[in-house]
XYZ file of C-alpha atoms in Angstrom:
531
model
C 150.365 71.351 78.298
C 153.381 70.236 80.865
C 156.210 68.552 78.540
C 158.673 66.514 79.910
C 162.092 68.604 80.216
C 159.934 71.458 79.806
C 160.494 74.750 82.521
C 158.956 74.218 85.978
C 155.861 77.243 85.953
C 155.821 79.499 89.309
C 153.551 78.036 91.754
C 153.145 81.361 94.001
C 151.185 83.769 93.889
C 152.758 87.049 92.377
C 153.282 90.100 94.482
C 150.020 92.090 94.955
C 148.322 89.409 93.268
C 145.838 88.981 96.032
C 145.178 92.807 96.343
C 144.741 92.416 92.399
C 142.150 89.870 93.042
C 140.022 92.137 95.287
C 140.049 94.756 93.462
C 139.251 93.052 90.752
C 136.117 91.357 92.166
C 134.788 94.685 93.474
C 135.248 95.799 89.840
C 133.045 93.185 88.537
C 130.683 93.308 91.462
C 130.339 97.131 89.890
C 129.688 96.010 86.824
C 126.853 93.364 87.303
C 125.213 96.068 90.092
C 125.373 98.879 87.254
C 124.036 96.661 84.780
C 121.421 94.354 86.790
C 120.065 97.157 88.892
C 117.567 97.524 86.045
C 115.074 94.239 87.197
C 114.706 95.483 90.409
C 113.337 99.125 89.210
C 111.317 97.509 85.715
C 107.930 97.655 87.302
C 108.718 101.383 88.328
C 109.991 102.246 85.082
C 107.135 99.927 83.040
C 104.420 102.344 84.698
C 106.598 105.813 84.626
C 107.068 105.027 81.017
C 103.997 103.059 79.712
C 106.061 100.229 78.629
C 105.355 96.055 78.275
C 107.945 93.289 79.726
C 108.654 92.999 76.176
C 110.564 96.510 75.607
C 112.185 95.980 79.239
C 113.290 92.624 77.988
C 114.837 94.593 75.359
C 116.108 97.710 77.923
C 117.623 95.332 79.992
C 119.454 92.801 77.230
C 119.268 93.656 73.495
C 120.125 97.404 73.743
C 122.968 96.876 76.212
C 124.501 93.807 74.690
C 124.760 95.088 71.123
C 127.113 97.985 72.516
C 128.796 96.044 75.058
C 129.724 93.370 72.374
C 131.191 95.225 70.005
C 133.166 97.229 71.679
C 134.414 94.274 74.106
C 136.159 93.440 70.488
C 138.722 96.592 70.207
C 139.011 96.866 74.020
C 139.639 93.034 74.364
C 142.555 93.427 71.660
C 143.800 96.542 73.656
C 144.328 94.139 76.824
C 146.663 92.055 74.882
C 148.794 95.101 73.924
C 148.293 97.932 76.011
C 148.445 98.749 80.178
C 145.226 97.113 81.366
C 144.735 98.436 84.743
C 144.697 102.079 82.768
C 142.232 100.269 80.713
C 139.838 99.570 83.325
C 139.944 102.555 85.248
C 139.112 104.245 82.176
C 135.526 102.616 81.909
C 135.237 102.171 84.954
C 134.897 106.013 84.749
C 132.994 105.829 81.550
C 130.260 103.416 82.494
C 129.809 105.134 85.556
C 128.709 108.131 84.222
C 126.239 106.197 82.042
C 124.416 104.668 84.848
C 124.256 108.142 86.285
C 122.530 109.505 83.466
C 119.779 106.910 83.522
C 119.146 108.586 86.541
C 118.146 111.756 84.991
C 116.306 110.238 82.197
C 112.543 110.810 81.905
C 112.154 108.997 78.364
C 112.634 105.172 77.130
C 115.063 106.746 74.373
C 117.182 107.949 76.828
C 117.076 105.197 79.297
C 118.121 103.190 76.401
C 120.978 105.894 75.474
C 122.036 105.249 78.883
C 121.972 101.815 78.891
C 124.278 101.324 75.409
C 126.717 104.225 77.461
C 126.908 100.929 79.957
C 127.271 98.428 77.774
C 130.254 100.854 75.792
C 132.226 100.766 79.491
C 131.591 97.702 80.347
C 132.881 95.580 77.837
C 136.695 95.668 78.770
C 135.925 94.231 82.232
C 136.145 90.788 81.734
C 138.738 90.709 78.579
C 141.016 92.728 81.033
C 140.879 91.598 84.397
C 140.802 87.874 83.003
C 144.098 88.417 81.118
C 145.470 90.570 84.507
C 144.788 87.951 86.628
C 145.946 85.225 84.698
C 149.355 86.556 84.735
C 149.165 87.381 88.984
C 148.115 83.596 89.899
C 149.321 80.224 89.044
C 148.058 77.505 87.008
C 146.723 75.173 89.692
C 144.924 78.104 91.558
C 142.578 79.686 88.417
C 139.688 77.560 89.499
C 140.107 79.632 92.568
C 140.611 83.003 91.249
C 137.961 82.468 88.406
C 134.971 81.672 91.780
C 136.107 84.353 93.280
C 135.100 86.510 90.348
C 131.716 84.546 90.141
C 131.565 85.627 93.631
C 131.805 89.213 92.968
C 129.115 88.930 90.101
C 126.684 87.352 92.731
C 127.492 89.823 94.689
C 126.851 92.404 92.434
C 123.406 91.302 91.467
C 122.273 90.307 95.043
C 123.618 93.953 95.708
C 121.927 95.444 92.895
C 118.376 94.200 93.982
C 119.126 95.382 97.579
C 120.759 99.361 97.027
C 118.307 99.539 93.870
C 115.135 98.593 95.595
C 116.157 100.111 99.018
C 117.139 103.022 97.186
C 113.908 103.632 94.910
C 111.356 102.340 98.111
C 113.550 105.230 100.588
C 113.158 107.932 97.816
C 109.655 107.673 97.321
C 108.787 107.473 100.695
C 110.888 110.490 101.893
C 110.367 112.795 98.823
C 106.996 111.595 97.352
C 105.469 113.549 94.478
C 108.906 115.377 93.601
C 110.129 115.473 89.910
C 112.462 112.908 90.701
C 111.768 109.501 91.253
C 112.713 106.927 93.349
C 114.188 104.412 90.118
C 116.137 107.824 88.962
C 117.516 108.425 92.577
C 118.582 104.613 92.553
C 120.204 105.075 89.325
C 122.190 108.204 91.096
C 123.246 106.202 93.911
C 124.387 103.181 92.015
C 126.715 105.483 89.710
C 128.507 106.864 92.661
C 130.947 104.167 94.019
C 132.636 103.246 90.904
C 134.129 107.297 90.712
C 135.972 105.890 93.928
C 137.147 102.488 92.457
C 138.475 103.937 88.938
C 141.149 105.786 91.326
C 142.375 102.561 92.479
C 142.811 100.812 89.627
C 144.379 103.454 87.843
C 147.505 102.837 90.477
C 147.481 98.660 90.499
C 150.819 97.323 89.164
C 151.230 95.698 85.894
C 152.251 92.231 86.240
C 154.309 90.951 83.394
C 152.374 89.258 80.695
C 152.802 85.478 79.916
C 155.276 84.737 83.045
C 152.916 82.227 84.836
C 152.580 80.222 81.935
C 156.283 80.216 81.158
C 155.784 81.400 77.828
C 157.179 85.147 76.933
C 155.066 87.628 75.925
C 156.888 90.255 73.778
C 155.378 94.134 73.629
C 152.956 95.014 71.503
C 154.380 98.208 69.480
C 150.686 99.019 68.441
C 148.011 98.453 70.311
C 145.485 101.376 70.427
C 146.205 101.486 65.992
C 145.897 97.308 66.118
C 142.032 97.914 68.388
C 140.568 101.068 65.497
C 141.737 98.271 62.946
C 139.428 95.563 65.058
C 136.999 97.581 65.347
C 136.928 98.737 61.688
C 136.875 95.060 60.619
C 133.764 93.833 62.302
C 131.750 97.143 61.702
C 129.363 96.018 59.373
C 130.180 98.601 55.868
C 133.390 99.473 57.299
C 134.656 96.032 57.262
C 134.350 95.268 53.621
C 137.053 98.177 53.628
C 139.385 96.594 55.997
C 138.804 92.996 53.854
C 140.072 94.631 50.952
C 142.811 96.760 52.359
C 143.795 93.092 53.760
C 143.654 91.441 50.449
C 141.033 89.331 50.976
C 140.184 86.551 48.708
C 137.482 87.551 46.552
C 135.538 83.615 47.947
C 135.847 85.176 51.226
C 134.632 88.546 51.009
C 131.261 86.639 48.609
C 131.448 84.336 51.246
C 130.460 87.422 53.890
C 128.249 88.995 51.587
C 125.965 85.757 51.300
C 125.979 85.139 55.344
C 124.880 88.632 55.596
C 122.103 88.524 53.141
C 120.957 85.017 55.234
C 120.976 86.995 58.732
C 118.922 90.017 56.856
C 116.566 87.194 55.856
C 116.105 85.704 59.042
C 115.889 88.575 61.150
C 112.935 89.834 58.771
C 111.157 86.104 59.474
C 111.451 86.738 63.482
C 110.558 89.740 63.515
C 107.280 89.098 61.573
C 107.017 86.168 63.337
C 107.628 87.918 66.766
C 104.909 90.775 65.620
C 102.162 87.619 65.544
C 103.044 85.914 68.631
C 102.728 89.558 70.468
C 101.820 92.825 68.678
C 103.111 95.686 70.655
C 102.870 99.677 69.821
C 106.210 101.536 68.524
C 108.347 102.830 70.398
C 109.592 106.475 70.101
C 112.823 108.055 69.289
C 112.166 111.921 68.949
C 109.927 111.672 65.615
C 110.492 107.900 64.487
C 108.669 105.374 65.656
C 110.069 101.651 65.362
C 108.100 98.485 65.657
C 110.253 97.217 69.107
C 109.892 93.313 67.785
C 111.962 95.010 64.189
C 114.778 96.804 67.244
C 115.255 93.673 68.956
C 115.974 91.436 65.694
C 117.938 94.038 63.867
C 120.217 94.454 66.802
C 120.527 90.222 67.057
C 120.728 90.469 62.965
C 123.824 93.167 63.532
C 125.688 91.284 66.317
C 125.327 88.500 64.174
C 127.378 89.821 61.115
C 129.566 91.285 63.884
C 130.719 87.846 64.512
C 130.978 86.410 61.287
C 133.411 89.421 60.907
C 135.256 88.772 63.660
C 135.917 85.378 62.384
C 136.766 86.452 59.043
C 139.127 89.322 60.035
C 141.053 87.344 62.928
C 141.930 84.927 60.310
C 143.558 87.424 58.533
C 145.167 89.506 60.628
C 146.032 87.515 63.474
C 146.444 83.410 61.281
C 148.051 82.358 64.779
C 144.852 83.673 67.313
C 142.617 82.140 64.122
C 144.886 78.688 64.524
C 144.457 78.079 68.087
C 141.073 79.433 68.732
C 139.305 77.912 65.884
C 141.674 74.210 66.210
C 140.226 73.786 69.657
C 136.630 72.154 69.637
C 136.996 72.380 73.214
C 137.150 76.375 73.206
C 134.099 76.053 70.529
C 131.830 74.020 72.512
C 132.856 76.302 75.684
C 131.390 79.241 73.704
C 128.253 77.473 73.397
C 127.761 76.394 76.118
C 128.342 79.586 78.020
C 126.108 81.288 75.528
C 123.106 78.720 75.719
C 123.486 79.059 79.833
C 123.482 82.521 79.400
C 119.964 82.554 77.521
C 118.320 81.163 80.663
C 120.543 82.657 83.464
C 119.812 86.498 81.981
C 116.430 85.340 81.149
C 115.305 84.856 84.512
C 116.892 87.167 86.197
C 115.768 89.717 84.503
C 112.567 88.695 85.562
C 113.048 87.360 89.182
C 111.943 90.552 90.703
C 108.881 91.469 88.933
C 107.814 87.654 88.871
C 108.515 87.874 93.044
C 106.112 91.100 93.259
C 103.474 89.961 90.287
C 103.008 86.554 92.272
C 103.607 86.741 95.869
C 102.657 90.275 95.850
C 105.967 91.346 97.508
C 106.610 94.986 97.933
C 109.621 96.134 96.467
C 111.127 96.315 99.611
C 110.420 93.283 100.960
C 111.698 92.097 96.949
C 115.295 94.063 97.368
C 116.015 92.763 101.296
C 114.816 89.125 100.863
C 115.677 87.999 97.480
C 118.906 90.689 97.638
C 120.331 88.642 100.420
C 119.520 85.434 99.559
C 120.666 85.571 95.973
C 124.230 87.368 96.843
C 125.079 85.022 99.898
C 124.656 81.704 97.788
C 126.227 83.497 94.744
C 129.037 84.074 96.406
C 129.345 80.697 98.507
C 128.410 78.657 95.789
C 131.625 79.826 93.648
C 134.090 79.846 96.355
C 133.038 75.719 97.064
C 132.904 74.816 93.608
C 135.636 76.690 92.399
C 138.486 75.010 94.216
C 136.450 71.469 94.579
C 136.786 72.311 90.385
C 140.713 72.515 90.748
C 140.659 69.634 93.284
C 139.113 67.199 90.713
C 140.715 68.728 87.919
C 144.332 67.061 89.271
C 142.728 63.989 89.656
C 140.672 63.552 86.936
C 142.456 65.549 84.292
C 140.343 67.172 81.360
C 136.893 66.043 83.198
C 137.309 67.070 86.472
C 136.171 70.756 86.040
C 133.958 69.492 83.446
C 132.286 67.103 85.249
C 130.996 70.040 87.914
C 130.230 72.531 85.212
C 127.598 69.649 83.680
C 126.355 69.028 86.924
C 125.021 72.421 87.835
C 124.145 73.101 84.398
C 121.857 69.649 84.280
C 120.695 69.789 87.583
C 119.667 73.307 88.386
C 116.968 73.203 85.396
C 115.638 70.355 86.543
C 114.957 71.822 89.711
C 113.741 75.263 88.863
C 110.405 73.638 87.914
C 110.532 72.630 91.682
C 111.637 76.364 92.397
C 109.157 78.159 90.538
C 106.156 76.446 91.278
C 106.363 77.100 94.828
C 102.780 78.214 95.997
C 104.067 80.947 98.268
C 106.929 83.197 98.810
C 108.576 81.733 101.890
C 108.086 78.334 100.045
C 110.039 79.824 96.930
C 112.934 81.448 98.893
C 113.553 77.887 100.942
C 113.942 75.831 97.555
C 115.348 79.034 95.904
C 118.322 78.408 98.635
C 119.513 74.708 97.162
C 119.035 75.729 93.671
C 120.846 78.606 93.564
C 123.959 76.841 94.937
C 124.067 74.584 92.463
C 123.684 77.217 89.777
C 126.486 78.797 90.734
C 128.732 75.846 89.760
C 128.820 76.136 86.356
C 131.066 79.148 85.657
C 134.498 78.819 87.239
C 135.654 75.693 85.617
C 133.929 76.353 82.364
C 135.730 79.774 82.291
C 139.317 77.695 83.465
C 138.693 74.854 80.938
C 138.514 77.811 78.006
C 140.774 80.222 79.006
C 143.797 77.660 79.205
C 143.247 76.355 75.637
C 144.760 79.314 74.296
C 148.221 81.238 74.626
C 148.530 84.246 76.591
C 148.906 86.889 74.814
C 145.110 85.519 73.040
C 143.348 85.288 76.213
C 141.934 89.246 75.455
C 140.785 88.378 72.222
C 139.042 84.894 73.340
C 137.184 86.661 75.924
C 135.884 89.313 74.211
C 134.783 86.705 71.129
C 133.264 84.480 73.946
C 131.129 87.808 75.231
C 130.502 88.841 71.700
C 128.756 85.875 71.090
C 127.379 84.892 74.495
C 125.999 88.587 74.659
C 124.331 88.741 71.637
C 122.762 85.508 71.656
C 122.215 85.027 75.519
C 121.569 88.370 76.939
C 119.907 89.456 73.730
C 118.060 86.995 73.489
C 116.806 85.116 76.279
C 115.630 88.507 78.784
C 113.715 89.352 75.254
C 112.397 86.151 74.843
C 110.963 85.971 78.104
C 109.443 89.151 77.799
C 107.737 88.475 74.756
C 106.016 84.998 76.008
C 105.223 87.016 79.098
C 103.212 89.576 76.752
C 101.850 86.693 74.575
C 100.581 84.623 77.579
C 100.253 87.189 80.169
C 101.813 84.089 82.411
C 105.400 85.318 83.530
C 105.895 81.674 85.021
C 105.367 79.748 82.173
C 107.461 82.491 80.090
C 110.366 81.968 82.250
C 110.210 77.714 83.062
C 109.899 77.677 78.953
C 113.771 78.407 78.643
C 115.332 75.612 80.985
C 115.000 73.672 77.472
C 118.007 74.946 76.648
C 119.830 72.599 79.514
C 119.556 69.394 77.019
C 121.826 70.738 74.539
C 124.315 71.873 77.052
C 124.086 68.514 78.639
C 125.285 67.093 75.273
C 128.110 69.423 74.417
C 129.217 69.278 78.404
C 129.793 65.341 77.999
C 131.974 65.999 74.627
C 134.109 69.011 76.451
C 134.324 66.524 79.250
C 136.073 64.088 76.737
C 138.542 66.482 74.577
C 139.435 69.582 76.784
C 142.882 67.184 77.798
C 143.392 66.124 74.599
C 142.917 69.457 72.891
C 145.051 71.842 75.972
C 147.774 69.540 75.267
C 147.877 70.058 71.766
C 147.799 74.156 72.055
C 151.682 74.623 71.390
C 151.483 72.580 67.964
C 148.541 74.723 66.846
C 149.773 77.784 67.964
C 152.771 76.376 65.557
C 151.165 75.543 62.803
């Protein structure tokens, strides 16, 4: 986007940008223990509760990402107006308290109550910090900053698997037969840290928005009324409201009508379809019982008109955010590829644990310490190589350098799971589990640079929470789900979970087309953002 004559950007890191970063990281690290801690303790909770891998695909993705994507929407719009560290703190605080209520929960209703309190808090962590940290750190150093956050989220879910299975295994030993159990207790000690955390936040300077990318940032004079409208828009009943109060054309409000007749008519194929491949018994909320293949669709079906919503209502409120987002094929593809890695990264590891203990016959201790460890130590070295080896390249090789290592690890790493998860014992598994992980962990710094720097910043907020609308609904909601529900089918949790690396040849594809326009298209953001 550099111009000749144009302003030279800052090339230092602002003050208290580094303590930023940390505190940042731990923050996410929070948020992937609070929300991953669930794997480790699903063969507890599947025998407490009398439930299949099916419903805990469902626990563990469909019911958490439905809440956590819609309400990423409003909070994502609030971090581009209002204070965001105030932001954070507050669910920080929020989601918290959540995860401690799963810990008191002795029904899958409320476990799953719980779990959408998680996904509520959760969604302004990554619309928020992104845009805080953009404006603490230079340009040439967001490959860095953005590993360092992958970091933190292998370090949350290593962590998760080690305090949740350490936690539950401890309990039960110490206090067996008591009313509560050992996955409850775990949930209990997870909650507690983040209490501690929210108070730091809350005191974090505000860095001024925009000033690392040289481009000025007026304030917003309405955020908190600007996020109800948001939210109001891409509410499915409510939004036909907010269309009209927006004098929308009458073609684009039959337009959304029609799309949301074609998700209704899908979702009621899968879930029939779902219901034949693996019939399961209802679930119960208080006196209703729901077929769980009819939950899991109707939540996918309800993102789905979320984000055709979204669409529709940033183009009207917001023509400039609709301009540069939508204008950039590069931010598109990004979005789909993120998503489409998401369906197999939250598919297995939803699973890792229970596949570790179903076919090694691990103990859940032995699961926690061992896998734990070895998943958060190459999460978080993987990142912090690849991250600035990403920047490196990028100078070189502009456009394609961070590209070019996102595609590899996303090509290579499915290749090699086969290798992974056909290992005929455990210590086998955990030595190839060592390379592949590394090489997994490549993919998500650059991708998230390449996106993030296609749009202005005051839009970074809204891009992020569109990208985890989408990539939530359709890869956590669907891929942990999916995995269940070939697990149930087959009763073979391996091939269930090698079934999904399919998903790598499309990525491949769209990887080599980002690799060829995300130059051409950063360097065209001013002229879309004018119109």
């Amino acid at each position: 986007m550099s111009e000749a004559g144009a302003p030279k950007l800052p090339t230092v890191v602002a003050k208290g940008g580094r303590y930023a970063l940390v505190l940042l990281a731990l923050t996410q690290a929070m948020s992937l223990l609070d929300r991953q801690i669930l794997a480790i303790l699903a063969p507890a909770i599947k025998k407490d509760l009398g439930v299949g891998d099916a419903e805990m695909g469902l626990l563990y993705g469909t019911v958490f990402a439905l809440f956590y994507a819609l309400f990423s929407l409003p909070v994502g719009r609030l971090a581009d107006g209002w204070v965001r560290t105030r932001l954070l703190a507050i669910s920080l605080l929020f989601w918290s308290a959540a995860t401690g209520l799963a810990g008191l929960t002795t029904s899958f209703a409320m476990l799953a109550l719980s779990r959408l309190g998680v996904g509520i808090g959760e969604a302004a962590t990554s619309p928020a910090g992104t845009s805080l940290l953009y404006d603490y750190w230079p340009r040439q150093q967001r490959g860095f900053v953005m590993a360092i956050m992958a970091s933190a989220i292998a370090l949350g879910l290593g962590g998760s698997l080690i305090l949740g299975g350490l936690a539950a295994n401890w309990w039960d030993v110490a206090h067996p037969g008591t009313a509560l159990r050992g996955w409850q207790f775990a949930f209990l000690v997870a909650a507690a840290p983040g209490f501690v955390f929210a108070a730091f936040l809350w005191t974090l300077r505000e860095p001024e928005r925009g000033v690392m990318d040289g481009i000025a940032t007026p304030p917003d004079p309405r955020p908190f009324a600007a996020s109800l409208e948001m939210l109001g828009a891409v509410t499915p009943g409510f939004h036909l409201i907010v269309m009209r109060a927006r004098r929308a054309a009458p073609a684009m409000i039959a337009r959304n009508l029609v799309l949301i007749g074609v998700i209704a008519a899908a979702m009621v194929m899968l879930t029939i379809a779902s219901t034949a491949i693996s019939p399961r018994p209802p679930l119960v909320f208080g006196s209703v019982a729901v077929n769980p293949h009819a939950l899991q669709w109707s939540v996918i079906g309800f993102g789905l008109v979320v984000i055709v919503n979204l669409v529709q209502g940033v183009s009207l409120s917001d023509p400039q955010a609709s301009r540069v987002i939508r204008g950039s094929p590069t931010v598109i593809m990004c979005m789909a590829v993120g998503t489409l890695q998401s369906v197999l990264n939250y598919g297995m590891m939803a699973f890792n644990p229970t596949f570790l203990i179903r076919t090694y016959h691990l103990s859940l201790g032995e699961t926690a310490l061992k896998f734990g460890f070895l998943s958060a130590g190459m999460g978080i070295v993987g990142p912090l190589l690849w991250g600035p080896l990403s920047d490196w390249l990028q100078q070189r090789f502009p456009g394609s350098g961070r590209a070019g290592v996102a595609a590899f690890a996303m090509i290579a790493s499915p290749l090699m799971s086969v290798w992974v998860y056909t290992a005929p014992d455990a210590e086998t598994f955990f030595w190839r589990f060592l390379p592949y992980s590394f090489i997994l962990t490549g993919w998500m710094p650059p991708l998230y640079a390449i996106m993030y720097e296609q749009v202005l910043p005051r839009m970074r907020g809204l891009t992020s929470s569109l990208y985890l609308l989408v990539m939530t609904i359709l890869g956590l909601g669907i891929g942990p789900y999916v995995v269940g529900l070939l697990s149930d089918a087959t009763g073979n949790l391996r091939f269930a979970m090698l079934s999904i690396q399919w998903v790598a040849v499309p990525i491949a594809v769209l990887m080599l087309l980002i690799a060829r326009r995300a130059e051409r298209d950063e360097q065209a953001l001013l002229a879309r953002a004018a119109g």
